[in-house]
C-alpha positions as a printed NumPy array, in Angstrom:
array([[ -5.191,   5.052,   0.873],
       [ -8.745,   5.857,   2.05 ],
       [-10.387,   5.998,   5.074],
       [-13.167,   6.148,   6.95 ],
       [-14.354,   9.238,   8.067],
       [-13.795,   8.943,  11.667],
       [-15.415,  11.361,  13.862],
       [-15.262,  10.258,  16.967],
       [-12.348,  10.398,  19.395],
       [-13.712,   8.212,  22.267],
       [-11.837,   4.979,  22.746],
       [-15.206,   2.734,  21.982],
       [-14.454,  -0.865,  22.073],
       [-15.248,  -2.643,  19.241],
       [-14.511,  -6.682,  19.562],
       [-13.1  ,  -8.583,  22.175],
       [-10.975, -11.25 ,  20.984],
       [-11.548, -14.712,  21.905],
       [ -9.636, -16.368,  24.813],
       [ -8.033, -12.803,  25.703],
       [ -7.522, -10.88 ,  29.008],
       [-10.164,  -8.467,  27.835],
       [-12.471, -11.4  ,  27.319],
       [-11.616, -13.154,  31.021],
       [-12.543,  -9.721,  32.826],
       [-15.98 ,  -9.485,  31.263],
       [-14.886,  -6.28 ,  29.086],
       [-17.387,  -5.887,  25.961],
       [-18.089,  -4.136,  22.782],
       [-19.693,  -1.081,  23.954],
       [-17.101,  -0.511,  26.775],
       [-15.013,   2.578,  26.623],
       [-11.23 ,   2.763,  27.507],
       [-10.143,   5.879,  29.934],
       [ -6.671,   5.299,  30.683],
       [ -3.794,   2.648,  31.061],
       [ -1.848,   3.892,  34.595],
       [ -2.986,   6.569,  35.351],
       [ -2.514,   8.419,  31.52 ],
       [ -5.389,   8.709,  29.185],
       [ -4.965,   6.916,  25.514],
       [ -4.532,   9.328,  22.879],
       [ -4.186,   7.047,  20.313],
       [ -3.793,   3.613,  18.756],
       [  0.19 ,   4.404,  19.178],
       [ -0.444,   4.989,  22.97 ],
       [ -2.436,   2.146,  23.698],
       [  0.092,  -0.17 ,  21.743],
       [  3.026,   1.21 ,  23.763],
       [  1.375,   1.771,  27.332],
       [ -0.074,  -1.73 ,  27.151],
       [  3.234,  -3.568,  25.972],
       [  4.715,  -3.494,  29.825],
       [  4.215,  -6.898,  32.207],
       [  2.077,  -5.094,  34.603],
       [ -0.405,  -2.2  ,  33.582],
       [ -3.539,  -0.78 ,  35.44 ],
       [ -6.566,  -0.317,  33.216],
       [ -9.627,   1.742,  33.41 ],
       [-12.633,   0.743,  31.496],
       [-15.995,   2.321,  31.552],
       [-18.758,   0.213,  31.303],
       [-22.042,   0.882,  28.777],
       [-24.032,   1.658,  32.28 ],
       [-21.554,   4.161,  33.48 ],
       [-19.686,   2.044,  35.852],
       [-15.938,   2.53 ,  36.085],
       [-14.135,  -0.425,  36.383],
       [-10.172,  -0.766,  37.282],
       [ -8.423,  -3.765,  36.444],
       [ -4.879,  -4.199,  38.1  ],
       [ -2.829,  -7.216,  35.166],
       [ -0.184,  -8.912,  35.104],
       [  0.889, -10.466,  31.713],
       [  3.618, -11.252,  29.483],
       [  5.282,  -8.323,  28.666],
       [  4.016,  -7.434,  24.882],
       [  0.893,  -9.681,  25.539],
       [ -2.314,  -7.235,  24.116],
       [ -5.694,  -7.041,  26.148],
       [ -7.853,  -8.485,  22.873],
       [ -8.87 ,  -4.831,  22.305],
       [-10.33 ,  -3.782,  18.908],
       [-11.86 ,  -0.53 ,  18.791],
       [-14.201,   1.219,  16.755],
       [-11.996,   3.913,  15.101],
       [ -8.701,   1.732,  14.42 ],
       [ -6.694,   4.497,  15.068],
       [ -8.875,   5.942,  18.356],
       [ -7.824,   9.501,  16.508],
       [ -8.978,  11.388,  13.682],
       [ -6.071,  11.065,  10.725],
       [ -4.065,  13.685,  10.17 ],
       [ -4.81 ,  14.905,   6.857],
       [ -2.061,  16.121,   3.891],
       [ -1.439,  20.174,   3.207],
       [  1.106,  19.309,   0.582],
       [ -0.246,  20.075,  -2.641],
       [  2.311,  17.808,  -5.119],
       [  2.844,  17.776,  -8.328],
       [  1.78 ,  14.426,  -8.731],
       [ -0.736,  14.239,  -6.266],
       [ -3.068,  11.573,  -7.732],
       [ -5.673,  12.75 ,  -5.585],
       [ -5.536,  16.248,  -7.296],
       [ -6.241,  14.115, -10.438],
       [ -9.07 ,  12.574,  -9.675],
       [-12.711,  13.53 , -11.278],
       [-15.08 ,  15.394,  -9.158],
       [-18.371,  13.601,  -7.243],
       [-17.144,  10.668,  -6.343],
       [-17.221,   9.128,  -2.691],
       [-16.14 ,  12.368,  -0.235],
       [-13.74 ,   9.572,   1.591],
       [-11.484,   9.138,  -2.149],
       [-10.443,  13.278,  -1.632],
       [ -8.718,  12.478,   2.003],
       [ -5.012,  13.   ,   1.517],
       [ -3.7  ,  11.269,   4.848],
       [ -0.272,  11.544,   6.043],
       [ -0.666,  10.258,   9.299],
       [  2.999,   8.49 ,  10.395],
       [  0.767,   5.9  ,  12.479],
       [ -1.296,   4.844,   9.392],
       [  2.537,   4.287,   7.876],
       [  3.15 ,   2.222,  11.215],
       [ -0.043,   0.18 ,  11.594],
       [ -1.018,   0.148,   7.574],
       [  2.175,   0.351,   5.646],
       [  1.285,   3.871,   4.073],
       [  3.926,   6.09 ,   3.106],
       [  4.041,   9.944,   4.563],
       [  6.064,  12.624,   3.585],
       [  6.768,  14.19 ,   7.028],
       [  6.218,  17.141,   6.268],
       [  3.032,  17.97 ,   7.992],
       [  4.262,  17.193,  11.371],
       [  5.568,  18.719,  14.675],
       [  8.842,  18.583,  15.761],
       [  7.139,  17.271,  19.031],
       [  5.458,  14.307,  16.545],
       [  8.683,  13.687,  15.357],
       [ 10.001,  13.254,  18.739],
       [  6.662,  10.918,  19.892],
       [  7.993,   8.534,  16.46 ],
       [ 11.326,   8.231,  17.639],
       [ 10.48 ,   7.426,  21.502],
       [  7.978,   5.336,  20.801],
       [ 10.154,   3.674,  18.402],
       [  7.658,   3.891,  15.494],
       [  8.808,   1.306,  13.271],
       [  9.08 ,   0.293,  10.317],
       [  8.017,   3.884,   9.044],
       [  7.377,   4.389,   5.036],
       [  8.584,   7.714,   3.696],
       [  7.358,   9.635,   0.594],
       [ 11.091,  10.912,  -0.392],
       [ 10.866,  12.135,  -3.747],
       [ 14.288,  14.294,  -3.398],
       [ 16.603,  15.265,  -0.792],
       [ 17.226,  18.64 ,  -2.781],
       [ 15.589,  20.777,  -0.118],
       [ 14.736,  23.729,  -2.47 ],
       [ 13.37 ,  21.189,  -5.085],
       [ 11.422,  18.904,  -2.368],
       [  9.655,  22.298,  -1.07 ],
       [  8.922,  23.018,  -5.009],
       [  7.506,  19.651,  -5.599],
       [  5.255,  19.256,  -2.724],
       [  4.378,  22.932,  -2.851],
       [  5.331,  22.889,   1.6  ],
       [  7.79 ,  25.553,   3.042],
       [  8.749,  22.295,   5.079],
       [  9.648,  19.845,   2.579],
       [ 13.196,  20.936,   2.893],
       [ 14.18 ,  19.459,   6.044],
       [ 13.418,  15.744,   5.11 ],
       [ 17.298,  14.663,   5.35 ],
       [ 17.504,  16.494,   8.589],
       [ 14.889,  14.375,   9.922],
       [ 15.74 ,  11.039,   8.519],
       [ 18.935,  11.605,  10.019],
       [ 17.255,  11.725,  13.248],
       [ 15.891,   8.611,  12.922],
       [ 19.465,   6.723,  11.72 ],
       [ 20.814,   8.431,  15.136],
       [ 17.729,   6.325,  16.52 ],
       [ 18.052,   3.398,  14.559],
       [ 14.369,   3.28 ,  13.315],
       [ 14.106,   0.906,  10.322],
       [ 12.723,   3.189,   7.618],
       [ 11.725,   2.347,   3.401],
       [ 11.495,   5.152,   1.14 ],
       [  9.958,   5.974,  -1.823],
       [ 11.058,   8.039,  -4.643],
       [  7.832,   9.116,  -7.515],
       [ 10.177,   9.99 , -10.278],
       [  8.681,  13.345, -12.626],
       [ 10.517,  12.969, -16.249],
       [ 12.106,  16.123, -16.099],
       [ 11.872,  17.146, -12.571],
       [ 13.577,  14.678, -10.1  ],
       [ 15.496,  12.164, -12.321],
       [ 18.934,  12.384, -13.905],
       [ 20.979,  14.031, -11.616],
       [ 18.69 ,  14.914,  -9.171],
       [ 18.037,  10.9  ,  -8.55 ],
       [ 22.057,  10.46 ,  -8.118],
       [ 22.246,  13.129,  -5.589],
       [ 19.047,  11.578,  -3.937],
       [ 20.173,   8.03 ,  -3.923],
       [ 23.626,   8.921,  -2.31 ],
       [ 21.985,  10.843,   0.251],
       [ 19.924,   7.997,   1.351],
       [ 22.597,   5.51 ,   0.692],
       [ 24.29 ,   7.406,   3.838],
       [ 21.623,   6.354,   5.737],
       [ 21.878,   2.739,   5.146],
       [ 21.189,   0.967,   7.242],
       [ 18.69 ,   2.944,   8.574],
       [ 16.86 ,   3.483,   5.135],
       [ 16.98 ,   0.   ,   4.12 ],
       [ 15.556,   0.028,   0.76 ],
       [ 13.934,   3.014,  -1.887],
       [ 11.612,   1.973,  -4.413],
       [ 11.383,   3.918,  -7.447],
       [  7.971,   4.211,  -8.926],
       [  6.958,   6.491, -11.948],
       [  4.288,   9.321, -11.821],
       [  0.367,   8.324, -12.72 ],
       [ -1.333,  11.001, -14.941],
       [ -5.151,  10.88 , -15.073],
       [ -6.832,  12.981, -17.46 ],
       [ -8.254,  15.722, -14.879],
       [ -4.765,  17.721, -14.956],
       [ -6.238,  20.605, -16.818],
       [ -5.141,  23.021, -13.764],
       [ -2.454,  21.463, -12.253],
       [  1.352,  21.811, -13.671],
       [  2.334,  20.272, -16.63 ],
       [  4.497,  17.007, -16.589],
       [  5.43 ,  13.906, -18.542],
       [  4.563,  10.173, -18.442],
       [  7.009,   7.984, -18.835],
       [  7.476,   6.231, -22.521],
       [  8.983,   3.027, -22.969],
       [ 12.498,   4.931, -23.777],
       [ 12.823,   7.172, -20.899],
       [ 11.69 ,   4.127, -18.852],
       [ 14.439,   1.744, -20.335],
       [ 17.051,   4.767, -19.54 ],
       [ 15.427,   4.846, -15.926],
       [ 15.846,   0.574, -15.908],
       [ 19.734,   1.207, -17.074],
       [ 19.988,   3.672, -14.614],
       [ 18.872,   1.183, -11.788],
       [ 20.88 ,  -1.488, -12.754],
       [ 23.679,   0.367, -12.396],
       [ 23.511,   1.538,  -9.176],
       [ 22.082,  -1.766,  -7.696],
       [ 25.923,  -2.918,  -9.047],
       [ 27.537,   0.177,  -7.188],
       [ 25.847,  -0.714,  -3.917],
       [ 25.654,  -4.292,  -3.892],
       [ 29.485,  -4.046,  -3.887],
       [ 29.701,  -0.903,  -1.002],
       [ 26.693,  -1.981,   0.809],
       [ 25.525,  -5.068,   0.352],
       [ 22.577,  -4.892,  -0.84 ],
       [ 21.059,  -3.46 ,  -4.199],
       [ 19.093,  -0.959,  -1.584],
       [ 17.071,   0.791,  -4.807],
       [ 14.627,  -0.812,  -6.243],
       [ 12.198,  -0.168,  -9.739],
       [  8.669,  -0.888,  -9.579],
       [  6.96 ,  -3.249, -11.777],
       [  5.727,  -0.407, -14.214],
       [  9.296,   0.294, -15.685],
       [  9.769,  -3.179, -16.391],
       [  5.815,  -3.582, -17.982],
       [  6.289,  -0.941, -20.075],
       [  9.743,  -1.584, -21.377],
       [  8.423,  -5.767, -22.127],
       [ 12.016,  -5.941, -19.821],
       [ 12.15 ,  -9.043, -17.976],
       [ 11.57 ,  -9.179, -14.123],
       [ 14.844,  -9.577, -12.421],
       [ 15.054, -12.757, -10.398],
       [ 13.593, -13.63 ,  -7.002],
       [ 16.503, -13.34 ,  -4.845],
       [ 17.492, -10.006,  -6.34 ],
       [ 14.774,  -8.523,  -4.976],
       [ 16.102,  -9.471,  -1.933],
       [ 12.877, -10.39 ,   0.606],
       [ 10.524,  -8.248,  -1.277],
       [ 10.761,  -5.226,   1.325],
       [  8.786,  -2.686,  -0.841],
       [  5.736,  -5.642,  -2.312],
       [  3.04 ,  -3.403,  -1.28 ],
       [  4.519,  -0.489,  -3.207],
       [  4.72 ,  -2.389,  -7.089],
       [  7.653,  -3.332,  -6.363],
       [  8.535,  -7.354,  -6.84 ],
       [  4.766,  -7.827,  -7.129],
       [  4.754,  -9.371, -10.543],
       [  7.592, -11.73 ,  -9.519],
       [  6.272, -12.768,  -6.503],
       [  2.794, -13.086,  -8.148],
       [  4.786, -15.553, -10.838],
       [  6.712, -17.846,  -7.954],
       [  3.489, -18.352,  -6.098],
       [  1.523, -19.365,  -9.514],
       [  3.939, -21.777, -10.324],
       [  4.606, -23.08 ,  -6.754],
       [  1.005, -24.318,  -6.576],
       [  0.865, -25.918, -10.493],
       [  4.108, -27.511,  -9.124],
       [  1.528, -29.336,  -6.56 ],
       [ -0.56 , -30.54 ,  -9.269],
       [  0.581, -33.873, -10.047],
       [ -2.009, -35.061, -13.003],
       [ -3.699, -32.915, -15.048],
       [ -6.854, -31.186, -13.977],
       [ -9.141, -31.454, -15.982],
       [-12.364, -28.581, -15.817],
       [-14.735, -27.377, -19.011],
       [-15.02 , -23.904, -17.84 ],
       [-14.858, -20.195, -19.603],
       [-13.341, -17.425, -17.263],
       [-12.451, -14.094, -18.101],
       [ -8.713, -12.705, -16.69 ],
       [ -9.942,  -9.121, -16.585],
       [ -6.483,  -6.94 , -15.875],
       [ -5.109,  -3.368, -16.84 ],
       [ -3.136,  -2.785, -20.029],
       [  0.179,  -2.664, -18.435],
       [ -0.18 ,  -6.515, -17.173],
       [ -1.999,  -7.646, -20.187],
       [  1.587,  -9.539, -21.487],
       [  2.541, -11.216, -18.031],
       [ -1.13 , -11.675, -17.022],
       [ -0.966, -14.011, -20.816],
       [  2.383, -15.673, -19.653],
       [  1.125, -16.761, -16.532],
       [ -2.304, -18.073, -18.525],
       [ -0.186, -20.521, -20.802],
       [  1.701, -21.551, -17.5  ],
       [ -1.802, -22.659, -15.776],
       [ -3.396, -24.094, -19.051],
       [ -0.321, -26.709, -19.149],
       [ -1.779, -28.252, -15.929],
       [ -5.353, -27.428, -16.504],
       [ -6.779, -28.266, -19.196],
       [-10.381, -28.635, -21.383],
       [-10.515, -24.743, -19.682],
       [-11.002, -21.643, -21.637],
       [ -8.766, -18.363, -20.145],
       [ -9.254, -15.595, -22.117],
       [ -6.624, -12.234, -21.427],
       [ -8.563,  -9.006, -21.691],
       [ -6.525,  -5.605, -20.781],
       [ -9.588,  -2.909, -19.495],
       [ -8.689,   0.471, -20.95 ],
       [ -8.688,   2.974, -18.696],
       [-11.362,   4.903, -19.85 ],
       [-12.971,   6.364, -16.399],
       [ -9.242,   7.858, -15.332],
       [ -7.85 ,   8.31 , -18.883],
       [ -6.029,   5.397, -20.956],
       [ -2.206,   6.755, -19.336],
       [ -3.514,   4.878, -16.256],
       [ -2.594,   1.433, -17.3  ],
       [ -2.733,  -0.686, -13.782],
       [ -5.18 ,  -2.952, -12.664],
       [ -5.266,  -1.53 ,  -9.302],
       [ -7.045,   1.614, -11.362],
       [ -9.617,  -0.108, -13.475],
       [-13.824,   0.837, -12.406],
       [-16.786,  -1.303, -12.586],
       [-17.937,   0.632, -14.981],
       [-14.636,   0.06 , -17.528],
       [-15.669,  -3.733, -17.057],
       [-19.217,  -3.072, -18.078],
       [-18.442,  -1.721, -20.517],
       [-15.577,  -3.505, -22.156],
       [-16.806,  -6.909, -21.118],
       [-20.367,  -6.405, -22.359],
       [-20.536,  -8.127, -25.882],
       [-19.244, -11.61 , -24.228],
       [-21.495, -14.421, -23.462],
       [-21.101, -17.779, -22.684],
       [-18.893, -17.36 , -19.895],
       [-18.864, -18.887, -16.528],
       [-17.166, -16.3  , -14.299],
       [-14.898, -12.694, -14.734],
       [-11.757, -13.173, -12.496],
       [-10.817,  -9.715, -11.225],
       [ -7.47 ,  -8.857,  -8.736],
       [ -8.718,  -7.972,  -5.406],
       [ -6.82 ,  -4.91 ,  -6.002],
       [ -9.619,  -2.939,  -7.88 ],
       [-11.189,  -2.83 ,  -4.654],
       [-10.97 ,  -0.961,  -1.206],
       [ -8.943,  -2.779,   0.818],
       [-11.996,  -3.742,   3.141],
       [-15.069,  -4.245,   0.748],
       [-15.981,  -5.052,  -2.835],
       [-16.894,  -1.927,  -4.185],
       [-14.391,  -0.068,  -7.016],
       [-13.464,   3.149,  -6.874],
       [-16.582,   4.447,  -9.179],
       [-19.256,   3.23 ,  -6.149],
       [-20.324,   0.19 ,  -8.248],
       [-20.298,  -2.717,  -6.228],
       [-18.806,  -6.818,  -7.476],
       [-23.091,  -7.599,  -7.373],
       [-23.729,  -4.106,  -9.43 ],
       [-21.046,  -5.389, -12.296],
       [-21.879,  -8.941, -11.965],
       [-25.483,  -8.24 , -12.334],
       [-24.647,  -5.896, -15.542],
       [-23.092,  -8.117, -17.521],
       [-24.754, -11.658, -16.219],
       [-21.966, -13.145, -15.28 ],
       [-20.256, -13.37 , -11.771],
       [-17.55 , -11.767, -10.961],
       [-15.158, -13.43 ,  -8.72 ],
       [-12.478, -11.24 ,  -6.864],
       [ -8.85 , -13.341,  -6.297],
       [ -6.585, -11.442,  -3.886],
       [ -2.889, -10.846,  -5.945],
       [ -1.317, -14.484,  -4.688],
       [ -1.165, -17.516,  -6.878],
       [ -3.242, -19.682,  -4.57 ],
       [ -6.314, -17.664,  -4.321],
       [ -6.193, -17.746,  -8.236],
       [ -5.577, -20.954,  -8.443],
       [ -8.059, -22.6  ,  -6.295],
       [-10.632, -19.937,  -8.183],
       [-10.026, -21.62 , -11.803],
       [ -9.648, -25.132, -10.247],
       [-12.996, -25.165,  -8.185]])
């Protein structure tokens, strides 16, 4: 995940929403927050929880200088309309885990300084969704999660072996991970883990002792996703692993199925889940909507492709006659999607038609071709891929090559720099079936 690089602590307002309580007493961008009764605001975390009572005294100081103290009453959970500058009014807390498959320790050197922050803040999990490994936090952090009942909370899992966690993340205090989890069952936080499988290092056995564990946890850990391990092509000093092939991922899919079965029938639920990637590489079909059971793990691969698929057709299903539009678009996607990115292109040309959709997979040429997802693929892979094609009226790219809050890829080059190379637009659809359908429809 990266971030800005925040380096200042004051609590600067930002925004003021419209119609708020912030708005009604006159507070503005510009305006500084001190305290909320009588205790000074540490954090995003602090300001959430000291604000969520019915009656709170606030101290603001004004861009003259002024103090002003506002005594509220309000429903109890109602929020001021506060955005501030820094979203997290903190610096992150930054990652000394060095893991084995740290895909940050993979990437090539001089790009943007903001790509090389590891963050493993547990608010970021809290407000963002990001997974942490816990590792790199106080016992009196641990303590501030469970008070201020910080949930959900993601957690980077990987093992509960404690002498192979502290080996794989390269931390004297990777070991304790179960003992802190535990913690939070006694608490009943809601937490989702996440397991990146190593061939070789944290499957086979090692995954059955890891999946138990957890499963004791239920329902406290309500779901673990599975995901495999990325390898770029700048691991010439880092240890030596494996990517997974299409047969060690098919044993991995086996393995799944299996224990979905076993806990279905003691818990309830199938509880682990595989990401997409297995079932990509492997050309296995997606399992069906409702055994993914809500989607709890979407933003981690997991269901993505399915969900992507049931949105796509829900909106062709709205299309009562045939649409008829004489355009050329490019689906520009990683390798790994190429086949389902081609299914879903024969389901839209059955309702659209006189349109031209052509499939092209971008090779991964800036990370190394083992990166196969479209989440991965630079501006200047398009370029250079998409080059020799003419005639075309737009290149439809996920959203997901992109940081999360502008359209720039991960090699600097902006949506204008690539659209501007090739002399063609490029049209960004966020991963959901409606944005991509209204893109080739309009």
């Amino acid at each position: 995940m990266e971030l800005k690089n925040f380096t200042e602590d004051k609590n600067i307002i930002e925004e003021v929403a419209k119609g708020s309580i912030a708005e009604e007493l006159e507070i503005e961008p510009g305006d500084i927050l001190l305290s909320i009764n009588d205790i000074s605001v540490k954090d995003i975390i602090d300001y959430k929880y000291l604000v969520s009572d019915d009656y709170v005294v606030v101290s603001i100081e004004k861009k003259c200088g002024d103090i002003w103290e506002f005594e509220i009453e309000k429903d109890f959970d109602e929020d001021l309309g506060l955005v501030f500058t820094n979203p997290l009014i903190d610096k992150a807390k930054s990652c000394r885990n060095k893991c084995i498959f740290c895909f940050i320790d993979q990437l090539p050197p001089n790009m943007r300084e903001t790509l090389y922050f590891k963050d493993d803040d547990s608010r970021l999990s809290f407000l963002q969704g990001n997974f942490i490994t816990l590792t790199n936090m106080s016992d009196e952090e641990i303590d501030r999660i469970i008070r201020y009942r910080l949930s959900p909370i993601n957690v980077s899992v990987h093992t509960t072996n404690p002498e192979l966690r502290i080996k794989m993340l390269n931390n004297k205090n990777a070991g304790r991970i179960y003992e802190i989890l535990k913690r939070f069952k006694d608490a009943n936080l809601e937490v989702n883990c996440q397991i990146v499988l190593v061939p070789g290092v944290n499957d086979g056995k090692e995954l059955e002792r890891t999946l138990e564990d957890l499963s004791k946890l239920y329902p406290t850990v309500e779901s673990v996703a599975v995901v495999p391990i990325g390898i770029t092509k700048y691991r010439e000093k880092l240890q030596k692993v494996e990517p997974y092939n299409k047969e060690s991922a098919n044993e991995l899919l086996d393995f799944i199925f299996n224990k979905q079965n076993y806990f279905l029938k003691e818990l309830g639920t199938r509880f682990v889940f595989a990401s997409d990637e297995f079932f990509a590489m492997t050309h296995t079909e997606l399992p069906k909507s409702n055994d993914y059971e809500g989607f709890p793990q979407l933003e981690n691969g997991v269901g993505l492709m399915k969900s992507f698929e049931d949105e796509i057709l829900t909106e062709l299903k709205k299309i009562k006659t045939p649409i008829n539009n004489n355009k050329r678009y490019i689906l520009a996607t990683g390798t790994l999607a190429y086949d389902f990115i081609v299914k879903m292109k024969d389901k839209i040309l059955e309702k659209i038609h006189g349109i031209e959709l052509t499939v092209i997979p971008i090779v991964n040429r800036f990370f190394g071709e083992t990166i196969t997802v479209a989440g991965l693929v630079t501006g200047q892979d398009l370029v250079a891929q998409l080059s020799s094609y003419d005639n075309i009226d737009g290149i439809i790219i996920p959203r997901s090559m992109m940081k999360r809050d502008e359209e720039i890829f991960l090699d600097n080059l902006t949506i204008e720099d690539v659209s501007k190379a090739l002399n063609i637009p490029v049209i960004s659809s966020e991963v959901e079936g409606k944005s991509l359908i209204d893109i080739i429809k309009n």
